[in-house]
PDB file of C-alpha atoms in Angstrom:
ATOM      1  CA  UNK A 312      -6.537 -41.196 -31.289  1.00  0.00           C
ATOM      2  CA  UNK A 313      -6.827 -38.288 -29.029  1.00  0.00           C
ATOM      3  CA  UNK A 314      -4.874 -34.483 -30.021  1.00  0.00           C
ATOM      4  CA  UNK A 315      -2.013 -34.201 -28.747  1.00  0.00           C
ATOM      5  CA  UNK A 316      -2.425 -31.573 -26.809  1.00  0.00           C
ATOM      6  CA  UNK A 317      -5.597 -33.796 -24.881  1.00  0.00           C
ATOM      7  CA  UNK A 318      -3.362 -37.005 -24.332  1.00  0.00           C
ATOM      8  CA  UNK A 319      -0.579 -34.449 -22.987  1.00  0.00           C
ATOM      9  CA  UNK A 320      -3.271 -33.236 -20.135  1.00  0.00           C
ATOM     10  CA  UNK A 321      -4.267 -36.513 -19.275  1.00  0.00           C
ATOM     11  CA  UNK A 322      -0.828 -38.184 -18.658  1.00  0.00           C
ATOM     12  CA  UNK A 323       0.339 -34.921 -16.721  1.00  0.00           C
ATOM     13  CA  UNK A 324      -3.032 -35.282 -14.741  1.00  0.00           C
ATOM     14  CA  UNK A 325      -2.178 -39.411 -14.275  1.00  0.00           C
ATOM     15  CA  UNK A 326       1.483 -38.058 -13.276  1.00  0.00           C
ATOM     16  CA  UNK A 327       0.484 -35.479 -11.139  1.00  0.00           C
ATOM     17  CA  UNK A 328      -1.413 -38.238  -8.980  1.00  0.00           C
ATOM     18  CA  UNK A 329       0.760 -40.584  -9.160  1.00  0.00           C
ATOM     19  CA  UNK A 330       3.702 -38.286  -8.018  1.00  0.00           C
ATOM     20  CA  UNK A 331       1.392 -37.125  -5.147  1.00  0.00           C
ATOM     21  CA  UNK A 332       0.658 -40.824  -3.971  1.00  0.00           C
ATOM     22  CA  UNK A 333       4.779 -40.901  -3.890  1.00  0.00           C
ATOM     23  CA  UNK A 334       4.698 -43.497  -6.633  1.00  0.00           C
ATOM     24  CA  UNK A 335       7.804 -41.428  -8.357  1.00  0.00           C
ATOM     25  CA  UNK A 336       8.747 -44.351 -11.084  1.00  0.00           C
ATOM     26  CA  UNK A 337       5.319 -44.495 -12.199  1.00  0.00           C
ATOM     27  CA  UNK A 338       4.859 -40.607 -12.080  1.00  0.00           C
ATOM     28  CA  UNK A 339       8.380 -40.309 -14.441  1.00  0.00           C
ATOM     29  CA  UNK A 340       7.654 -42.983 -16.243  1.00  0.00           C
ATOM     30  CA  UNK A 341       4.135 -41.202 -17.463  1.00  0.00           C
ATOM     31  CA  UNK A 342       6.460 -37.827 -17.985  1.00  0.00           C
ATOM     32  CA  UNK A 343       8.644 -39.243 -20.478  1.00  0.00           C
ATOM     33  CA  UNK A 344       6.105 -40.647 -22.222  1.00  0.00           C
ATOM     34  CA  UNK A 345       4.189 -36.838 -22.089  1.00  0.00           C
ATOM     35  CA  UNK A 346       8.009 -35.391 -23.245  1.00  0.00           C
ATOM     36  CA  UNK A 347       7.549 -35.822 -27.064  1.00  0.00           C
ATOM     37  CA  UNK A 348       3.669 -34.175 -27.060  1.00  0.00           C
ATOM     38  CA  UNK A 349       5.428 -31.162 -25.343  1.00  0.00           C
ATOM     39  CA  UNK A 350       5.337 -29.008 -28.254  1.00  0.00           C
ATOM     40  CA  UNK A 351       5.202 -25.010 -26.838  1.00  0.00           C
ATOM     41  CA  UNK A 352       7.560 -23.606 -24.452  1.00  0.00           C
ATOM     42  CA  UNK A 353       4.705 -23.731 -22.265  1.00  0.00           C
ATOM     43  CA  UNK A 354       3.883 -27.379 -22.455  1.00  0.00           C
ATOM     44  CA  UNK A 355       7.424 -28.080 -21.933  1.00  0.00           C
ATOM     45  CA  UNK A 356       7.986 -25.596 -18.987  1.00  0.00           C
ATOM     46  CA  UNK A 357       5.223 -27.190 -17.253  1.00  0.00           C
ATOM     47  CA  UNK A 358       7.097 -30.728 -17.733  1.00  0.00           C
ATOM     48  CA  UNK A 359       9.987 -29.544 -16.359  1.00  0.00           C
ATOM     49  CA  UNK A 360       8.192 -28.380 -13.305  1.00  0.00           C
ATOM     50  CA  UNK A 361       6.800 -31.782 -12.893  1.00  0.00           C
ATOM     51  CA  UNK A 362      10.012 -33.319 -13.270  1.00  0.00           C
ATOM     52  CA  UNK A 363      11.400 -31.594 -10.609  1.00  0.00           C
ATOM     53  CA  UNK A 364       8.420 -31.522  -8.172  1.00  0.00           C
ATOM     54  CA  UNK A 365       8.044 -35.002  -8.577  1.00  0.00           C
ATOM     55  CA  UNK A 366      11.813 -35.800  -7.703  1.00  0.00           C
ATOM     56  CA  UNK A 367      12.194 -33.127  -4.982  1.00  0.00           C
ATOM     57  CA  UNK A 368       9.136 -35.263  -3.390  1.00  0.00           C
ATOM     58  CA  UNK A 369      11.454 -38.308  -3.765  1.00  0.00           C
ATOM     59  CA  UNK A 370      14.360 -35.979  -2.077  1.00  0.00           C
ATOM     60  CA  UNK A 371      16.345 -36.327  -5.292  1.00  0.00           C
ATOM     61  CA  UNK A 372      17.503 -33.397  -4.834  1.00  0.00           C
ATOM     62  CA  UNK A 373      20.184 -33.345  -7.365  1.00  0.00           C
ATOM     63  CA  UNK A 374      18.263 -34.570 -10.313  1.00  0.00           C
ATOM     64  CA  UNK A 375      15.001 -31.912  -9.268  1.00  0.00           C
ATOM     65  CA  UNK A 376      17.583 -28.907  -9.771  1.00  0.00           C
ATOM     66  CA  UNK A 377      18.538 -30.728 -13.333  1.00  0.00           C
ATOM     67  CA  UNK A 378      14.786 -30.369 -14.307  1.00  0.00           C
ATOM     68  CA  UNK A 379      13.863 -27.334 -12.637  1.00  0.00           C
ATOM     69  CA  UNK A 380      17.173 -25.612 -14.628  1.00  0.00           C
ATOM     70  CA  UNK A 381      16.074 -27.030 -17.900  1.00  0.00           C
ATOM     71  CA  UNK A 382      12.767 -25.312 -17.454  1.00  0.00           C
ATOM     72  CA  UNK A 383      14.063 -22.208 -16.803  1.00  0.00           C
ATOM     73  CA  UNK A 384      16.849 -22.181 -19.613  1.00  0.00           C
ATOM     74  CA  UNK A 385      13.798 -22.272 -22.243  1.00  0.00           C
ATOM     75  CA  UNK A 386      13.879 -18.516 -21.616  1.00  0.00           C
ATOM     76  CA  UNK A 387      10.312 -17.259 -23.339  1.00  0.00           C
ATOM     77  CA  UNK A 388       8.056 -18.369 -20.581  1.00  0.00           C
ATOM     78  CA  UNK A 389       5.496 -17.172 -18.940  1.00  0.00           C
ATOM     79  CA  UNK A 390       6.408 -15.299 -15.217  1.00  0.00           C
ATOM     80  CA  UNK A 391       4.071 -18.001 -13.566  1.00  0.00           C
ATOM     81  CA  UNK A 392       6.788 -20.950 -14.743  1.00  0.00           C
ATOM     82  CA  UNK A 393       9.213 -18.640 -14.063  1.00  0.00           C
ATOM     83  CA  UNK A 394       8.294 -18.370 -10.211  1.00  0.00           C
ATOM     84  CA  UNK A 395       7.484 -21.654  -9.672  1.00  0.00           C
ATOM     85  CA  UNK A 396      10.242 -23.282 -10.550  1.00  0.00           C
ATOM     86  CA  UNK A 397      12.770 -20.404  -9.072  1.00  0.00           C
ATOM     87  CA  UNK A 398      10.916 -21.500  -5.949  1.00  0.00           C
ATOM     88  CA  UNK A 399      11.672 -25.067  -6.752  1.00  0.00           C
ATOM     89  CA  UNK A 400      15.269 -24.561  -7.339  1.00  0.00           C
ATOM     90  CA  UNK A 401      15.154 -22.434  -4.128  1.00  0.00           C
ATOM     91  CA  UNK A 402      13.236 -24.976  -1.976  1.00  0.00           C
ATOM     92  CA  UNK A 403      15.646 -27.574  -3.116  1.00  0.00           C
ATOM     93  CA  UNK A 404      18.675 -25.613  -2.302  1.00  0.00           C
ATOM     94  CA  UNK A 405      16.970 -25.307   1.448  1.00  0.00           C
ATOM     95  CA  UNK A 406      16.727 -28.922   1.437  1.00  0.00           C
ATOM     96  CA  UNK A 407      20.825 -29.095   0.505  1.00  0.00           C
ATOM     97  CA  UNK A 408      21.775 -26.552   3.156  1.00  0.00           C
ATOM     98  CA  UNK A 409      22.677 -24.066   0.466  1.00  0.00           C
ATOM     99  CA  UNK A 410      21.254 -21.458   2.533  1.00  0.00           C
ATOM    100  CA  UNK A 411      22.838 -18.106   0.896  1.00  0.00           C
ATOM    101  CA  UNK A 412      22.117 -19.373  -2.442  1.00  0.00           C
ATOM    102  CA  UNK A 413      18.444 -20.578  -1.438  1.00  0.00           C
ATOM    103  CA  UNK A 414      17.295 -16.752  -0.001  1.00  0.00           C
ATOM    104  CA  UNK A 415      19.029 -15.615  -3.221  1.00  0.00           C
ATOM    105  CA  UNK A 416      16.168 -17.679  -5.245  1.00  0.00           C
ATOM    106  CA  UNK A 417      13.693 -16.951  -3.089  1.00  0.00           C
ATOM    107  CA  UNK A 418      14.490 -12.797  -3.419  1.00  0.00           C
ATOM    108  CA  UNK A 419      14.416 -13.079  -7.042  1.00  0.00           C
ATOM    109  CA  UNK A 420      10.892 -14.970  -6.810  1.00  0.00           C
ATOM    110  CA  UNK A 421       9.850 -12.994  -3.863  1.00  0.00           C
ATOM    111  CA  UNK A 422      10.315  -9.774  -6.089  1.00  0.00           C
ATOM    112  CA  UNK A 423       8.866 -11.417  -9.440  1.00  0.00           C
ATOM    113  CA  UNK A 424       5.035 -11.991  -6.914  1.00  0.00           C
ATOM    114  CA  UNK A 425       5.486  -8.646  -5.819  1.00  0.00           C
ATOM    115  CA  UNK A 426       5.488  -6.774  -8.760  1.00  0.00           C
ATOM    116  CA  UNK A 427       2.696  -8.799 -10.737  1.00  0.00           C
ATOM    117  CA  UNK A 428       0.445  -8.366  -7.364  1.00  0.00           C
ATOM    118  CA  UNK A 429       0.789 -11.619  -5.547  1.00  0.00           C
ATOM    119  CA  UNK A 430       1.459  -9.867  -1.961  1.00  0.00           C
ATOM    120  CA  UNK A 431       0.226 -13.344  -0.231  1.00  0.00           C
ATOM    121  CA  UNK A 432       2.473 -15.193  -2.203  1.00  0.00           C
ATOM    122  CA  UNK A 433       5.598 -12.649  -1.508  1.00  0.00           C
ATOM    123  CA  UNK A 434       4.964 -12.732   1.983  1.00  0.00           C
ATOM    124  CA  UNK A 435       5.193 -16.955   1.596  1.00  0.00           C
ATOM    125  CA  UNK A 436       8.315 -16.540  -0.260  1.00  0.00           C
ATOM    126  CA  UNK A 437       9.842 -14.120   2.496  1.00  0.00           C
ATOM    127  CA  UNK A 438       8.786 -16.692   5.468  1.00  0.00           C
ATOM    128  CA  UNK A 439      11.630 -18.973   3.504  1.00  0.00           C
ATOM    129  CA  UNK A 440      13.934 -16.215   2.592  1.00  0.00           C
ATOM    130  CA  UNK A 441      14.247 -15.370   6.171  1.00  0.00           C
ATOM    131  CA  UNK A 442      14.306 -18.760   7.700  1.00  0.00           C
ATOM    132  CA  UNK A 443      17.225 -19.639   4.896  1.00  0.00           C
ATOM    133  CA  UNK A 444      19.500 -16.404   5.940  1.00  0.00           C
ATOM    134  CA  UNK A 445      18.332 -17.030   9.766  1.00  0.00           C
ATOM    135  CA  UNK A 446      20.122 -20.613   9.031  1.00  0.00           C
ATOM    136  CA  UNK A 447      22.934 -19.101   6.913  1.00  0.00           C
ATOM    137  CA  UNK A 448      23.526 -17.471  10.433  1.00  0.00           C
ATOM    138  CA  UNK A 449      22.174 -13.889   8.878  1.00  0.00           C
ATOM    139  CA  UNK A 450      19.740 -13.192  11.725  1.00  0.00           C
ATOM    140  CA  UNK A 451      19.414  -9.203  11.345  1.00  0.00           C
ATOM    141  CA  UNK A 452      18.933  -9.840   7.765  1.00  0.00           C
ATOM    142  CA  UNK A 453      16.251 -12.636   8.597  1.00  0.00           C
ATOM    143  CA  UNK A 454      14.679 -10.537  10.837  1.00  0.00           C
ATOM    144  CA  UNK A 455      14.657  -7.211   8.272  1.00  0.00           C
ATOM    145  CA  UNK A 456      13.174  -9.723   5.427  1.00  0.00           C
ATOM    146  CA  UNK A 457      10.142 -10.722   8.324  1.00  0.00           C
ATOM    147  CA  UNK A 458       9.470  -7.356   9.204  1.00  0.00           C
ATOM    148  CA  UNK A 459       9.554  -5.946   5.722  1.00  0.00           C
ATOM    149  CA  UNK A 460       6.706  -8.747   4.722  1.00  0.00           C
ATOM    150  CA  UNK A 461       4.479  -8.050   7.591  1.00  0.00           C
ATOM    151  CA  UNK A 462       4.649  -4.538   6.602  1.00  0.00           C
ATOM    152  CA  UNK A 463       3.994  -4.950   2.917  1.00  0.00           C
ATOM    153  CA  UNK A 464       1.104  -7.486   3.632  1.00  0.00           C
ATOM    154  CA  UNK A 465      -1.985  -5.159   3.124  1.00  0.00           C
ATOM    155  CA  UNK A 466      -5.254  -6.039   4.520  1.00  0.00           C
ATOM    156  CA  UNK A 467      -8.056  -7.896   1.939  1.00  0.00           C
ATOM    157  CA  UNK A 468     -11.310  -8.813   3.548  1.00  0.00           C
ATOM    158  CA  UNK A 469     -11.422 -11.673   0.329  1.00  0.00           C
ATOM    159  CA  UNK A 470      -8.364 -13.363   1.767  1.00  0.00           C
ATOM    160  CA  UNK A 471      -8.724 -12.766   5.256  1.00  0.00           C
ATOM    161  CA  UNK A 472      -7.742 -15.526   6.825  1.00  0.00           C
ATOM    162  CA  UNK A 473      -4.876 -16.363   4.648  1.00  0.00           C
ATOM    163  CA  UNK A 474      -3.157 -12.877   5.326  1.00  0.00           C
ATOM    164  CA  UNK A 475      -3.736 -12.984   9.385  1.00  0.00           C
ATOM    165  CA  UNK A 476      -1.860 -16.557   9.033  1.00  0.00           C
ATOM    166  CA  UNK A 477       1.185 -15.499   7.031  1.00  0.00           C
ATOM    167  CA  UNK A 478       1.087 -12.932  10.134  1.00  0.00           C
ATOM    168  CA  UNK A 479       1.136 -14.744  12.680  1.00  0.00           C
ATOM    169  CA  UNK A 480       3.629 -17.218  10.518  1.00  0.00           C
ATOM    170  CA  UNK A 481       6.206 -14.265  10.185  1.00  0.00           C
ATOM    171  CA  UNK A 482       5.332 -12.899  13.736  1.00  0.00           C
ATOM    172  CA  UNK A 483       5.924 -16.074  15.438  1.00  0.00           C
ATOM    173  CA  UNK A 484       9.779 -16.655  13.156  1.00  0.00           C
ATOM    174  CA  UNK A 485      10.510 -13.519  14.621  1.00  0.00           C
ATOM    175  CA  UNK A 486       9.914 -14.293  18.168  1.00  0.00           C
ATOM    176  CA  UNK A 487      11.576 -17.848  17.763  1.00  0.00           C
ATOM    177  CA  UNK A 488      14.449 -15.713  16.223  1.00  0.00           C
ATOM    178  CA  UNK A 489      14.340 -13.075  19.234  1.00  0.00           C
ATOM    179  CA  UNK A 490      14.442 -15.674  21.670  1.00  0.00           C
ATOM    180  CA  UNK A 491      17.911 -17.070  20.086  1.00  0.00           C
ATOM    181  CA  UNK A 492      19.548 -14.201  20.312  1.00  0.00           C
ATOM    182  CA  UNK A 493      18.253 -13.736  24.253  1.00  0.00           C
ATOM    183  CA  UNK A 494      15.781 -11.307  23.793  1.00  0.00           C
ATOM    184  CA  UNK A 495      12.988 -12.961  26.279  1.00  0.00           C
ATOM    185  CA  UNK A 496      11.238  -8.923  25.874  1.00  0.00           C
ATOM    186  CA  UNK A 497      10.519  -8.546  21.861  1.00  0.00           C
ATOM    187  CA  UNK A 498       9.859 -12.262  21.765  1.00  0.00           C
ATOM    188  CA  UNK A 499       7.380 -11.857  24.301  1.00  0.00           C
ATOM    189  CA  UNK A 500       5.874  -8.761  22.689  1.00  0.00           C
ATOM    190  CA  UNK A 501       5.882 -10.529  18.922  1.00  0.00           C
ATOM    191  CA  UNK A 502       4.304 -13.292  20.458  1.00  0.00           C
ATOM    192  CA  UNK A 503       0.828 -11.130  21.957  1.00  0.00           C
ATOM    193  CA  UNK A 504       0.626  -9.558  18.677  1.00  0.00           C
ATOM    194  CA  UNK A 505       0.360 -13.246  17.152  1.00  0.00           C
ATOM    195  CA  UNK A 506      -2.782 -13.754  19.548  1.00  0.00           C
ATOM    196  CA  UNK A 507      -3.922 -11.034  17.893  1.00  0.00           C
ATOM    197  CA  UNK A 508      -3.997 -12.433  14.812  1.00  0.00           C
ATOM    198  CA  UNK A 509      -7.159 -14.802  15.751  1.00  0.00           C
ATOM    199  CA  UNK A 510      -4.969 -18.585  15.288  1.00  0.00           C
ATOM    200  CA  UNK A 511      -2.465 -20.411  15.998  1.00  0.00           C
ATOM    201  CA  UNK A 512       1.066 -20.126  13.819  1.00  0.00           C
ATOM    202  CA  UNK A 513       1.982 -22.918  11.594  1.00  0.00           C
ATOM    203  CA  UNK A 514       5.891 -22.540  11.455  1.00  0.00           C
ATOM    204  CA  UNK A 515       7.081 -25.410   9.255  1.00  0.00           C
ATOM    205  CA  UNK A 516      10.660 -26.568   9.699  1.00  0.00           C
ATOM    206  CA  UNK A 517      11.295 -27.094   5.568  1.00  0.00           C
ATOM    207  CA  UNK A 518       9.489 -26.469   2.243  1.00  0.00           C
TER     208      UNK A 518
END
């Protein structure tokens, strides 16, 4: 027989796949059988972010939150878990219409990126803050969220084209959000800086 830890890798790669080809039985099925080689916080973290990526795919919304929480309440993880499945509980919140609890989540994950370097992935984070407090009916605070990413997003030649799309992402949010609130002036303006930004905005509507 294979190690453990082997066998675990390949049914979380064979779950992975299957989860991504929205075969969800087959994906939890191959989980629960990976649940007992689980044997470091780690191993089991990363489970739990399956879990709950696999049924947030299915929109089981309520059963995704059950897994993402049971990876988080095994405390001594690494941040990386952490974040992702604070994003997970976040995104799934979105999905609910919790809105004020969903920028909450995303804050606390936004901040975590920030401060171990990931600016790219703070400024993804912030796009769904903002569009969860802009649906919460917090506009100013949507807006300051936007505008506090696209100021924080620093230039890197090695990611170039990633960072001039989270701008023009976060520009065009703010014009969208301008032009509710009947300002036809800043939307226009937001909208020549996204030309700017050399490509077109890709503003989805959920995570």
């Amino acid at each position: 027989d294979a190690p453990p830890k082997q066998r675990l890798a390949g049914l979380l790669g064979m779950a992975g796949i299957a989860s991504g080809r929205g075969e969800i039985d087959k994906a939890l099925s191959l989980l629960a059988d990976a649940q007992p080689l689980a044997q470091s916080q780690e191993e089991r973290a990363h489970l739990a972010l399956m879990r709950g990526n696999t049924h947030y795919r299915a929109e089981q919304f309520e059963q995704a939150v059950h897994a993402y929480d049971a990876g988080l309440a095994l405390g001594d993880v690494a941040i990386g878990w952490v974040v992702q499945l604070t994003v997970g509980l976040a995104n799934t919140g979105f999905r609910l219409a919790q809105y004020d609890g969903a920028a909450a989540l995303y804050e606390a994950a936004r901040q975590i990126a920030a401060k171990i370097g990931s600016e790219i992935g703070a400024a993804e984070l912030a796009a769904w803050q903002g569009e969860s407090l802009r649906r919460a009916g917090k506009r100013e605070e949507a807006a300051n969220v936007w505008s506090g990413a696209l100021q924080a997003l620093a230039d890197d030649p090695a990611f170039e084209a990633d960072i001039q799309q989270l701008r023009a992402n976060l520009l065009e949010r703010l014009a969208r959000l301008r032009s509710e609130q009947g300002d036809a002036g800043q939307a226009s303006t937001l909208r020549e800086q996204v030309k700017h930004c050399g490509c077109a905005p890709v503003v989805l509507e959920r995570p």
